[in-house]
Short mmCIF file of C-alpha atoms (C1' of nucleotides) in Angstrom, two decimals:
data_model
loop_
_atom_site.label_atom_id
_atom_site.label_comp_id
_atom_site.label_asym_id
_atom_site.label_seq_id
_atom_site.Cartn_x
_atom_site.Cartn_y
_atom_site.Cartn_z
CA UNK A 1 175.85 212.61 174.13
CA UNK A 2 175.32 216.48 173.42
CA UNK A 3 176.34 218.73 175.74
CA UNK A 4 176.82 222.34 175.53
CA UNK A 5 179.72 223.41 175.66
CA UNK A 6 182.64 226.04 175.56
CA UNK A 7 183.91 227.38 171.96
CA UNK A 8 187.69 226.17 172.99
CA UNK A 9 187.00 222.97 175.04
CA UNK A 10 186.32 219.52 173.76
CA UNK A 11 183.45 217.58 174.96
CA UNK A 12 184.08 214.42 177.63
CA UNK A 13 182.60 212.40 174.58
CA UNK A 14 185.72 213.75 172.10
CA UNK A 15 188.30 213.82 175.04
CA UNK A 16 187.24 209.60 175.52
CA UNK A 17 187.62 208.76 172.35
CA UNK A 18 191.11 210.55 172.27
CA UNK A 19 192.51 208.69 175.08
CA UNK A 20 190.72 205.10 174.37
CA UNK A 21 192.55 205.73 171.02
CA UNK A 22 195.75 206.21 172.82
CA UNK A 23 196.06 203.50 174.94
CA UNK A 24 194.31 200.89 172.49
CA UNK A 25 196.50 201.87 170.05
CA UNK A 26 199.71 200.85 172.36
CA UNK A 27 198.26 198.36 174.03
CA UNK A 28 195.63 196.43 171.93
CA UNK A 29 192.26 195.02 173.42
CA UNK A 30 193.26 193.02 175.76
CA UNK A 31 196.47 195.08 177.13
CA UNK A 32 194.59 198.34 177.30
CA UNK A 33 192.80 198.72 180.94
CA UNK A 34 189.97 201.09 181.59
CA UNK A 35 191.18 202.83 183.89
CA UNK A 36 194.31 204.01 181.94
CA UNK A 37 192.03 205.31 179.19
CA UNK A 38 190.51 207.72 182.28
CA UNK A 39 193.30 208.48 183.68
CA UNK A 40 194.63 209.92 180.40
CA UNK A 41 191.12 211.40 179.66
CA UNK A 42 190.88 213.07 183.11
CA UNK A 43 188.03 211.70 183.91
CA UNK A 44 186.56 208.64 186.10
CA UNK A 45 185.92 204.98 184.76
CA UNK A 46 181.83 205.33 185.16
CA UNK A 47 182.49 207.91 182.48
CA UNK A 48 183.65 205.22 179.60
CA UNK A 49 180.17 203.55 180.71
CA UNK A 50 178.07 206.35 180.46
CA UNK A 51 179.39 207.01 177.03
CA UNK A 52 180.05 203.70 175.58
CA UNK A 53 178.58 201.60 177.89
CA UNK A 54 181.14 199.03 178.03
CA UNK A 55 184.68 198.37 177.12
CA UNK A 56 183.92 196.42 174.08
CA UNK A 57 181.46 198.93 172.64
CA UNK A 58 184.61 201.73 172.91
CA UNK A 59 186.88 199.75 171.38
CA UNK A 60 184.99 199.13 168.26
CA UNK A 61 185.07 202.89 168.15
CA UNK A 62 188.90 203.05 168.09
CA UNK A 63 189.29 199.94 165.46
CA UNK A 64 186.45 201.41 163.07
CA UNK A 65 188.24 204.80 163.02
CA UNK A 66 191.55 202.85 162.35
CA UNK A 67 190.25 200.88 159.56
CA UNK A 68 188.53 203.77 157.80
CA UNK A 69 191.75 205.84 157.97
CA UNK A 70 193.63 202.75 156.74
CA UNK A 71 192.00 201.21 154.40
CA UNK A 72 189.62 203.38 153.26
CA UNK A 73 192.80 205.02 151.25
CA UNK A 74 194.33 201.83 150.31
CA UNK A 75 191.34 201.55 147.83
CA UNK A 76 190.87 204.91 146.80
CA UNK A 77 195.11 205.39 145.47
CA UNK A 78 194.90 201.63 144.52
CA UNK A 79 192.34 202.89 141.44
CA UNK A 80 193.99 206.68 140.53
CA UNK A 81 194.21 207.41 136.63
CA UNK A 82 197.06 207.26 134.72
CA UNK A 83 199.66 205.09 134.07
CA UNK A 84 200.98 202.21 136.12
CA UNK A 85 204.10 204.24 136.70
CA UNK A 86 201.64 207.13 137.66
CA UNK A 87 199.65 204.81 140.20
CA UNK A 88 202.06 203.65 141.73
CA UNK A 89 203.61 206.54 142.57
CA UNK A 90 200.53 208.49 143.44
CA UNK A 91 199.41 205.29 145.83
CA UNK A 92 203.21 205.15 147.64
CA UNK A 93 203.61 208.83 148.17
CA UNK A 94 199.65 209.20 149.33
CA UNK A 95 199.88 205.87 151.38
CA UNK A 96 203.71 206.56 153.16
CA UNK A 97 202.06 210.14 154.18
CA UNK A 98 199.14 208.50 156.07
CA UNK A 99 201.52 205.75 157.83
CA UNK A 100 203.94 208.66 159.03
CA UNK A 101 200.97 210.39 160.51
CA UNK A 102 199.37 206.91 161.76
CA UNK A 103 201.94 205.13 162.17
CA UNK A 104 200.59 202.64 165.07
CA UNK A 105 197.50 202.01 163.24
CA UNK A 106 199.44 199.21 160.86
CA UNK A 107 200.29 197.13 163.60
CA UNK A 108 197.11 197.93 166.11
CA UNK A 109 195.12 196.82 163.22
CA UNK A 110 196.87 193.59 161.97
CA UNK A 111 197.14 192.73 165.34
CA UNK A 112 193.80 192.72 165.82
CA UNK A 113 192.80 190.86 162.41
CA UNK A 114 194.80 188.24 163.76
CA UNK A 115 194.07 187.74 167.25
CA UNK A 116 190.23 188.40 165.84
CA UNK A 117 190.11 186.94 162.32
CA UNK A 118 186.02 187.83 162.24
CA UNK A 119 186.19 191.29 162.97
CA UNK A 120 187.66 191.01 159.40
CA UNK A 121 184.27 190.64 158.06
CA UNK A 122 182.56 193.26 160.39
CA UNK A 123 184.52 195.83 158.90
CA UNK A 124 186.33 195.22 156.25
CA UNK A 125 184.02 193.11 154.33
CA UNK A 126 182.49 195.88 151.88
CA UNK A 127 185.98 197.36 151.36
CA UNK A 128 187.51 194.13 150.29
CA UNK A 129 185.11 193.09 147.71
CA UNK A 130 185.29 196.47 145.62
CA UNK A 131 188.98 197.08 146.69
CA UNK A 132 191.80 196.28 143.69
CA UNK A 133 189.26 195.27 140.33
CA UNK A 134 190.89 198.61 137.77
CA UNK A 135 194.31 198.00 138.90
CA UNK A 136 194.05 194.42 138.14
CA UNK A 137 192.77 195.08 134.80
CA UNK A 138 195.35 197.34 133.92
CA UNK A 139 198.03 194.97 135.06
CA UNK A 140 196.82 192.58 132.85
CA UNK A 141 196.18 195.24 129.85
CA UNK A 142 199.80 196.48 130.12
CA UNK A 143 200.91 192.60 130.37
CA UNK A 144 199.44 191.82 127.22
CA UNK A 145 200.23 194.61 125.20
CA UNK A 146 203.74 193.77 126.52
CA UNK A 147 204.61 196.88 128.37
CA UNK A 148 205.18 195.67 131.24
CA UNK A 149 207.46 191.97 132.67
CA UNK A 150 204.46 189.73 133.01
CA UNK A 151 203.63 189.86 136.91
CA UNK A 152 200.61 187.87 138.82
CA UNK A 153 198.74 191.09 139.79
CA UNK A 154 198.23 189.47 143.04
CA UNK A 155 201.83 189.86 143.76
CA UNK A 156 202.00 193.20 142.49
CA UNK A 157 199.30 194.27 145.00
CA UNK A 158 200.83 192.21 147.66
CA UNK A 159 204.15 193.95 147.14
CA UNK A 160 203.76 197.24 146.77
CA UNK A 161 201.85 196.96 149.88
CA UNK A 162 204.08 195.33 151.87
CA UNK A 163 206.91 197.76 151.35
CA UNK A 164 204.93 200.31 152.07
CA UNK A 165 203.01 199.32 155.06
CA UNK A 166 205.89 196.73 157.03
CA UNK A 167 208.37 199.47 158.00
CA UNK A 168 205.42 200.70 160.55
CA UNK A 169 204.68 197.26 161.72
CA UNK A 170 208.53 196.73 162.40
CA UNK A 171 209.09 200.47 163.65
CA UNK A 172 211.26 199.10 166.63
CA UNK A 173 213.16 197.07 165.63
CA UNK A 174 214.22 198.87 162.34
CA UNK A 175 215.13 201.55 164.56
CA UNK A 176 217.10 199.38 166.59
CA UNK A 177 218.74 197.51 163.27
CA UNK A 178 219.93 201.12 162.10
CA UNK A 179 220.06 202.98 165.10
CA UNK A 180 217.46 205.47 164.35
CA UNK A 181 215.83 208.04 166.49
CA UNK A 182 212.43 209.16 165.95
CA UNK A 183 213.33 211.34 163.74
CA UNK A 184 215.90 209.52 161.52
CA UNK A 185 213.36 207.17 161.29
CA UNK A 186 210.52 209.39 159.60
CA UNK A 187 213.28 210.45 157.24
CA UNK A 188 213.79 206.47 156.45
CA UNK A 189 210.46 206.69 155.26
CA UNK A 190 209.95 209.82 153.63
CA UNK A 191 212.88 208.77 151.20
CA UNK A 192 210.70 205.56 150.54
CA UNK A 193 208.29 207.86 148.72
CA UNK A 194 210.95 208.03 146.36
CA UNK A 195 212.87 204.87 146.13
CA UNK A 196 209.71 202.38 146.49
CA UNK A 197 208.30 203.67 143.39
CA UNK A 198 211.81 203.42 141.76
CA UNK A 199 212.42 199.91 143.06
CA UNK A 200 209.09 198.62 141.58
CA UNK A 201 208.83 200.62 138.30
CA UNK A 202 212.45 198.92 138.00
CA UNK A 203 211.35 195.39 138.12
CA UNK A 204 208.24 195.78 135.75
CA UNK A 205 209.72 198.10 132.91
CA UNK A 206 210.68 196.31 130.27
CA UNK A 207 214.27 195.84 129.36
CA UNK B 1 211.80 169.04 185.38
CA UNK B 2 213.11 165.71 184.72
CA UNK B 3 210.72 162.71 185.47
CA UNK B 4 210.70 158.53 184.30
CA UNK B 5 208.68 158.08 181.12
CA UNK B 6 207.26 155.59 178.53
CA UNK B 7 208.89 155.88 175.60
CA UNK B 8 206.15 157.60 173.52
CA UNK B 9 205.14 159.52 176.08
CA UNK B 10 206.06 163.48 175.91
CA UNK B 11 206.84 164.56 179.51
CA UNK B 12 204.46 167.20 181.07
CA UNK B 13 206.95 170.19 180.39
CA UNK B 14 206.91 169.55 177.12
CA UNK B 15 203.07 169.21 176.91
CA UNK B 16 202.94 172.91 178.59
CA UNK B 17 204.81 174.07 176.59
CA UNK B 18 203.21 172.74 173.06
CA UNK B 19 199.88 174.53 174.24
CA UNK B 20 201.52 177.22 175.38
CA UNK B 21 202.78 178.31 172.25
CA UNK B 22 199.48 177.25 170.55
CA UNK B 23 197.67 179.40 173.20
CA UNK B 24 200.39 182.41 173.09
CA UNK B 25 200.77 181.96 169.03
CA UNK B 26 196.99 182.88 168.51
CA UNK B 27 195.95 185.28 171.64
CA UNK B 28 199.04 187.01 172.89
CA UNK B 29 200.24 187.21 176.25
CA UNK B 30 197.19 189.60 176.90
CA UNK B 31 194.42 187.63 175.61
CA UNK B 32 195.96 184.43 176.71
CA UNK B 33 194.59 182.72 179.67
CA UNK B 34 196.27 180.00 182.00
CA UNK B 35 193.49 177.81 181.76
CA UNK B 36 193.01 177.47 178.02
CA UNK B 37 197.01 176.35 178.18
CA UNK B 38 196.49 173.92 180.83
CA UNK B 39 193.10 172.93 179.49
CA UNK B 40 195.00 172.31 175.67
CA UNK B 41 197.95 170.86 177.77
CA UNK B 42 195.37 168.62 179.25
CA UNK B 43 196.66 169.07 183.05
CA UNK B 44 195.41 171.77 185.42
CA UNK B 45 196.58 175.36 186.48
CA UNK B 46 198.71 173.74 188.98
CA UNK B 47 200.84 172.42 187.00
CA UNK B 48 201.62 175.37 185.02
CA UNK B 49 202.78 177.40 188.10
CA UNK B 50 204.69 174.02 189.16
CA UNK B 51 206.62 174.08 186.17
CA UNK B 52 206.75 177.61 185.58
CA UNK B 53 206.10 179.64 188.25
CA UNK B 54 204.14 182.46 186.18
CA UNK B 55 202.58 183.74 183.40
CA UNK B 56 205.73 185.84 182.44
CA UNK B 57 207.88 182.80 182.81
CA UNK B 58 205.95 180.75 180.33
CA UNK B 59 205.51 183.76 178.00
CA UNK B 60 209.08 184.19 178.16
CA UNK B 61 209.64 180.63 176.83
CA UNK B 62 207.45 181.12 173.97
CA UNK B 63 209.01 184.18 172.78
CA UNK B 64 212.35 183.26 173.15
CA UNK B 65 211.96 179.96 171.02
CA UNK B 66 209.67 182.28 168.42
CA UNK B 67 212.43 184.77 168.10
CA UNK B 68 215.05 182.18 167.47
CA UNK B 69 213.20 180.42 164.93
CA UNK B 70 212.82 183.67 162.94
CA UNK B 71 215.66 186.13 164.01
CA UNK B 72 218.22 183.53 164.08
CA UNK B 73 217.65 182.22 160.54
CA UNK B 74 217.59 185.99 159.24
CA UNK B 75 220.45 186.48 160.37
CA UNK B 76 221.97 183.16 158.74
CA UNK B 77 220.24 183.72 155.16
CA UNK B 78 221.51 187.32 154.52
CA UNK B 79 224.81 186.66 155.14
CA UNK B 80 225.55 183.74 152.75
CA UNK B 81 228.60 183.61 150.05
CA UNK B 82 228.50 184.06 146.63
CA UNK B 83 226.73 186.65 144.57
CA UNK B 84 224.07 189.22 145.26
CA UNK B 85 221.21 187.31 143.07
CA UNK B 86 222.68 184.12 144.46
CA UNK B 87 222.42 185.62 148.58
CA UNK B 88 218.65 187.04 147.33
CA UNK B 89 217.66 183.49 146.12
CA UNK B 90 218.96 181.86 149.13
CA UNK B 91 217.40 184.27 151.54
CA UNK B 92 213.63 184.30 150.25
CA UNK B 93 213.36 180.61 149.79
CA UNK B 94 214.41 179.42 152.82
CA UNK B 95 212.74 182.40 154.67
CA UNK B 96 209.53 181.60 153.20
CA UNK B 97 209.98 177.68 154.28
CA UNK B 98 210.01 179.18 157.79
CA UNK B 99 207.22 181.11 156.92
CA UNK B 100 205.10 178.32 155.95
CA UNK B 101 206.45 176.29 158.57
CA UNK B 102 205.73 178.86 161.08
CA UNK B 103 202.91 181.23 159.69
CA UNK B 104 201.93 182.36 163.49
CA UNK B 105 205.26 183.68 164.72
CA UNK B 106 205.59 186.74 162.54
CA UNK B 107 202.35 188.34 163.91
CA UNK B 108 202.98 187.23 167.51
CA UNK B 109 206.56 188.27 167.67
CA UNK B 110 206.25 191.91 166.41
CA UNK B 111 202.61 192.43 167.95
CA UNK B 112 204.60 191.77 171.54
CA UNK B 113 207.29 194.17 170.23
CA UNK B 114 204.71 196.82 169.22
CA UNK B 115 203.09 196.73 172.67
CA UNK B 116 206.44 196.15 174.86
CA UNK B 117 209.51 197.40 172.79
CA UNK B 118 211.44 197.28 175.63
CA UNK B 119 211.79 193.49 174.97
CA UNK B 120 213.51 194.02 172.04
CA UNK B 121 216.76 194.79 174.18
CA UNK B 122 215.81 191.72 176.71
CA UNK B 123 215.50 189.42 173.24
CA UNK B 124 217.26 190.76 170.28
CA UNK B 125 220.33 192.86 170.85
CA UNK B 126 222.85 190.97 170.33
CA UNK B 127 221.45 189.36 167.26
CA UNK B 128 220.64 192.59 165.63
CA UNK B 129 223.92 194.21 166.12
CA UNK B 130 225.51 191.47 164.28
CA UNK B 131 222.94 191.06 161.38
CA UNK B 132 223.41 192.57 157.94
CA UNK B 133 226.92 193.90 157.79
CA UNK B 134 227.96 191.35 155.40
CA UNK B 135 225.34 192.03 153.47
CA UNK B 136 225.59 195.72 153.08
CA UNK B 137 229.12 195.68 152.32
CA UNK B 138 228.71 193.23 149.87
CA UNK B 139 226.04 195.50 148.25
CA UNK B 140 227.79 198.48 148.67
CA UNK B 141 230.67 196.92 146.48
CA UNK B 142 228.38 195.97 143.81
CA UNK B 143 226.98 199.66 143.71
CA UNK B 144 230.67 200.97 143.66
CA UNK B 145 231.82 198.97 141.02
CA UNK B 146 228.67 199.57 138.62
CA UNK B 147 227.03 195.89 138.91
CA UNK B 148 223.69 196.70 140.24
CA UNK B 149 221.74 200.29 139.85
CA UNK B 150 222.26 202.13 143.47
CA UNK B 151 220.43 201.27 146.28
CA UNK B 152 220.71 202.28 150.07
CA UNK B 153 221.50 199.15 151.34
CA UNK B 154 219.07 199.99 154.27
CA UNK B 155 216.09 200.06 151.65
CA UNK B 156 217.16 196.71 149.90
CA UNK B 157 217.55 195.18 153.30
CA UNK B 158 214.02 196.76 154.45
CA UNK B 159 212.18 195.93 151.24
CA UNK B 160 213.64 192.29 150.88
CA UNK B 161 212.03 191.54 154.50
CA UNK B 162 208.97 193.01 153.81
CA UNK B 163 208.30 191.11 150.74
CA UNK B 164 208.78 187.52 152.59
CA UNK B 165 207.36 188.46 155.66
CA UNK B 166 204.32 190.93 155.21
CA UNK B 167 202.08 187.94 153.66
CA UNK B 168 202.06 186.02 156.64
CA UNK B 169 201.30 189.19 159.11
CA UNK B 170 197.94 189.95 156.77
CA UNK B 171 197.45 186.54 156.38
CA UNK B 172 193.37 186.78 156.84
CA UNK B 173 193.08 189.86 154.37
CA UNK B 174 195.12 188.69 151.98
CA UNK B 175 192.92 185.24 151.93
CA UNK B 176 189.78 187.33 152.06
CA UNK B 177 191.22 189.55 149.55
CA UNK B 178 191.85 187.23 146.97
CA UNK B 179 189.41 184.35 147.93
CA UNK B 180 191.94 182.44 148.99
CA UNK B 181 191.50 178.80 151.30
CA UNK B 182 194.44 177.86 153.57
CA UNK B 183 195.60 175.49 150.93
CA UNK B 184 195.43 178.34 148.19
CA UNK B 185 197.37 180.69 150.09
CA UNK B 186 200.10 178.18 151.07
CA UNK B 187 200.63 177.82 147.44
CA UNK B 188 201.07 181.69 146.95
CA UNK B 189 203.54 181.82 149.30
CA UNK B 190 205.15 178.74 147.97
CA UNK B 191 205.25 180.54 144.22
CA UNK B 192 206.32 183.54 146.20
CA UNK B 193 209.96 182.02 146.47
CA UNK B 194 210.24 182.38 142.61
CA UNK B 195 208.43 185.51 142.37
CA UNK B 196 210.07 187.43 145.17
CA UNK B 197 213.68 187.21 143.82
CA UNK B 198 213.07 188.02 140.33
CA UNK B 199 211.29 190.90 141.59
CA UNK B 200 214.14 191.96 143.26
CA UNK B 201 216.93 191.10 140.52
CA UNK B 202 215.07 192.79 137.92
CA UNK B 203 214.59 196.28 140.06
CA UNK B 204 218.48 195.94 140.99
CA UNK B 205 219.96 194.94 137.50
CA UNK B 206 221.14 197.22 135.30
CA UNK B 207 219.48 197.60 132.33
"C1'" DG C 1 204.53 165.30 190.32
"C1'" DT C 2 199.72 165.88 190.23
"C1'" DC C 3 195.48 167.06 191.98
"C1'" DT C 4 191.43 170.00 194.46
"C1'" DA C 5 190.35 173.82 196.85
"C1'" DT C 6 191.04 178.45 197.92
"C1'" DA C 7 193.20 182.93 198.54
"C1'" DT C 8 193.94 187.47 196.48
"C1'" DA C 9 193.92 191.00 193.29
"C1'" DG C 10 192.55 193.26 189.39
"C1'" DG C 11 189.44 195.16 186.31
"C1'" DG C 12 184.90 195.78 184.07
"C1'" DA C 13 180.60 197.27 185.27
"C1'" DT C 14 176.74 199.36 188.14
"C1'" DA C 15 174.22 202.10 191.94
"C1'" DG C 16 173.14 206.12 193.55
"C1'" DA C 17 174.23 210.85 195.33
"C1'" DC C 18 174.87 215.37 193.62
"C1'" DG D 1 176.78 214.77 183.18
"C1'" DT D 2 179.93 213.75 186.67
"C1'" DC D 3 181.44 211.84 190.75
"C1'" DT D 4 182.40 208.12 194.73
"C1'" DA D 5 181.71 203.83 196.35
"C1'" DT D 6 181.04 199.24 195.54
"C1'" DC D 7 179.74 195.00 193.33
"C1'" DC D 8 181.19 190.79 191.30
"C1'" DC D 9 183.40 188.00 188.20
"C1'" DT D 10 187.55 186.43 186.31
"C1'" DA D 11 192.22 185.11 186.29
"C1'" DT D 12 196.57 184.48 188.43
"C1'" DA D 13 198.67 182.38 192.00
"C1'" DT D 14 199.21 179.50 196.29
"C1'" DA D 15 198.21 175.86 200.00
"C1'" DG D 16 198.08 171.55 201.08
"C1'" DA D 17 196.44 166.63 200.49
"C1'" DC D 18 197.77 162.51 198.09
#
DNA sequence: GTCTATATAGGGATAGAC
DNA sequence: GTCTATCCCTATATAGAC
């Protein structure tokens, strides 16, 4: 796996992993063929075995990446300091900044999950268990100190979530609904870093 | 196609079709296989090719019925008389009966989209250039004429979808998140219809 | 219409030379 | 480490009997 190499080029190991990430990312498991990821590599199919051995083995590289990038983040903004306003802002500007620059990973990864509901406890298992605990608690502290509408914190997580992450998983066909280019469509969500937080703060400030 | 049968019988096209969609639902057309169909179907390969000719054919037939059971009903729900909070109520409970009803299709109908968008023209066009206009004029009239706090009525369209639909796409984390059983999550979907609207109201409302 | 048997191709994986 | 050639299984699809 080490080779030496020159100071500007990237070693067959680095130029794999860019291309399996590529094509599984388009195409998912079963859709992506081997012989693509070479092709876009430059570089022959016994090269994915001598590396990775087999196709399964690769993959696992791509989908581990994925979820660290992912999900790794979800938990970290999920528990910021502050106030709830100040969370959830922090968490939607943070999170809507990794899904422009990622934006297949959403729906590689959920596709996945679903297709493969165990792989959920491969990886995700140790993230899931320590993921939302301080933002529940304040929830519930704000809740009962009424300074906040009274909200099942389980919806709160689901929700800011879901506005967040859905606009990648429905990419197409949002562009299609509002006939968006590329680039109209990254501005779509780059104004959500603004009016997600304003939507949700809304609906939880007291009146 | 057509074929003599007992009464409570279902004829064989039928039968293909049932375990095709089971088949299609959970694997995609990608990790599908023809014999797992005709296995679930209870016939052999033969048939399937008798009856359909292909892979894409059947796959076709899947999709089609999975976008009409979603797309079409969208379209229905947003566009309903009467007020905003009335058209919001309206929409997210019987988009979430769907939902429950049909907890597979959201996953399988925007993975395939993901990986091929160029079915989205083949499936969807005409539906989607006919969907929300209602709807956005009717907010853009409330905006206008001070009822509800401003909103893009791309955003409120975007982030009402989202909410309903997003639980059923990360169906296994959200279980796994929460330690939820099938039965458990049905019933936080099911609370979900009350949830989701006064979520909404209260973030639109002026205060 | 339904079955068994088989053709054909595609794709993952390996052997072996360099 | 990298390549070419090839193996071999799997999956779609077809042929043909009943």
């Amino acid at each position: 796996m080490v080779r030496k190499m020159d100071k500007y080029d990237i070693n067959t190991e680095e130029r794999i992993l860019k291309a399996a990430k590529s094509v599984f990312h388009r195409k998912g498991m079963y859709g992506a063929r081997m012989q693509e990821i070479a092709d876009e590599a430059g570089i022959n199919k016994a090269m994915l075995h001598y590396y990775f051995r087999n196709k399964e083995n690769l993959f696992k590289a791509v989908f581990r990446d994925a979820v660290e990038k992912i999900f790794i983040n979800v938990s970290k903004f999920l528990e910021s300091e502050g106030t709830i306003d100040e969370s959830i802002k922090n968490f939607v500007e943070n999170y809507i900044d990794i899904m422009i620059e990622n934006i297949y990973l959403p729906p590689f990864i959920l596709n996945e999950i679903n297709q493969n509901p165990e792989k959920l406890s491969e990886f995700f298992k140790p993230l899931l268990e320590s993921l939302p605990v301080q933002l529940i608690k304040k929830i519930l502290k704000e809740t009962s100190e009424n300074k906040i509408k009274p909200i099942d914190p389980r919806d709160f997580i689901i929700n800011i979530i879901s506005l967040c992450i859905f606009p990648a998983i429905a990419k197409p066909i949002v562009k299609e609904l509002f006939n968006m280019d590329d680039e109209k469509f990254i501005e779509f969500l780059k104004n959500r870093k603004k009016s997600i937080p304003e939507f949700i703060i809304n609906s939880i400030k007291l009146t």
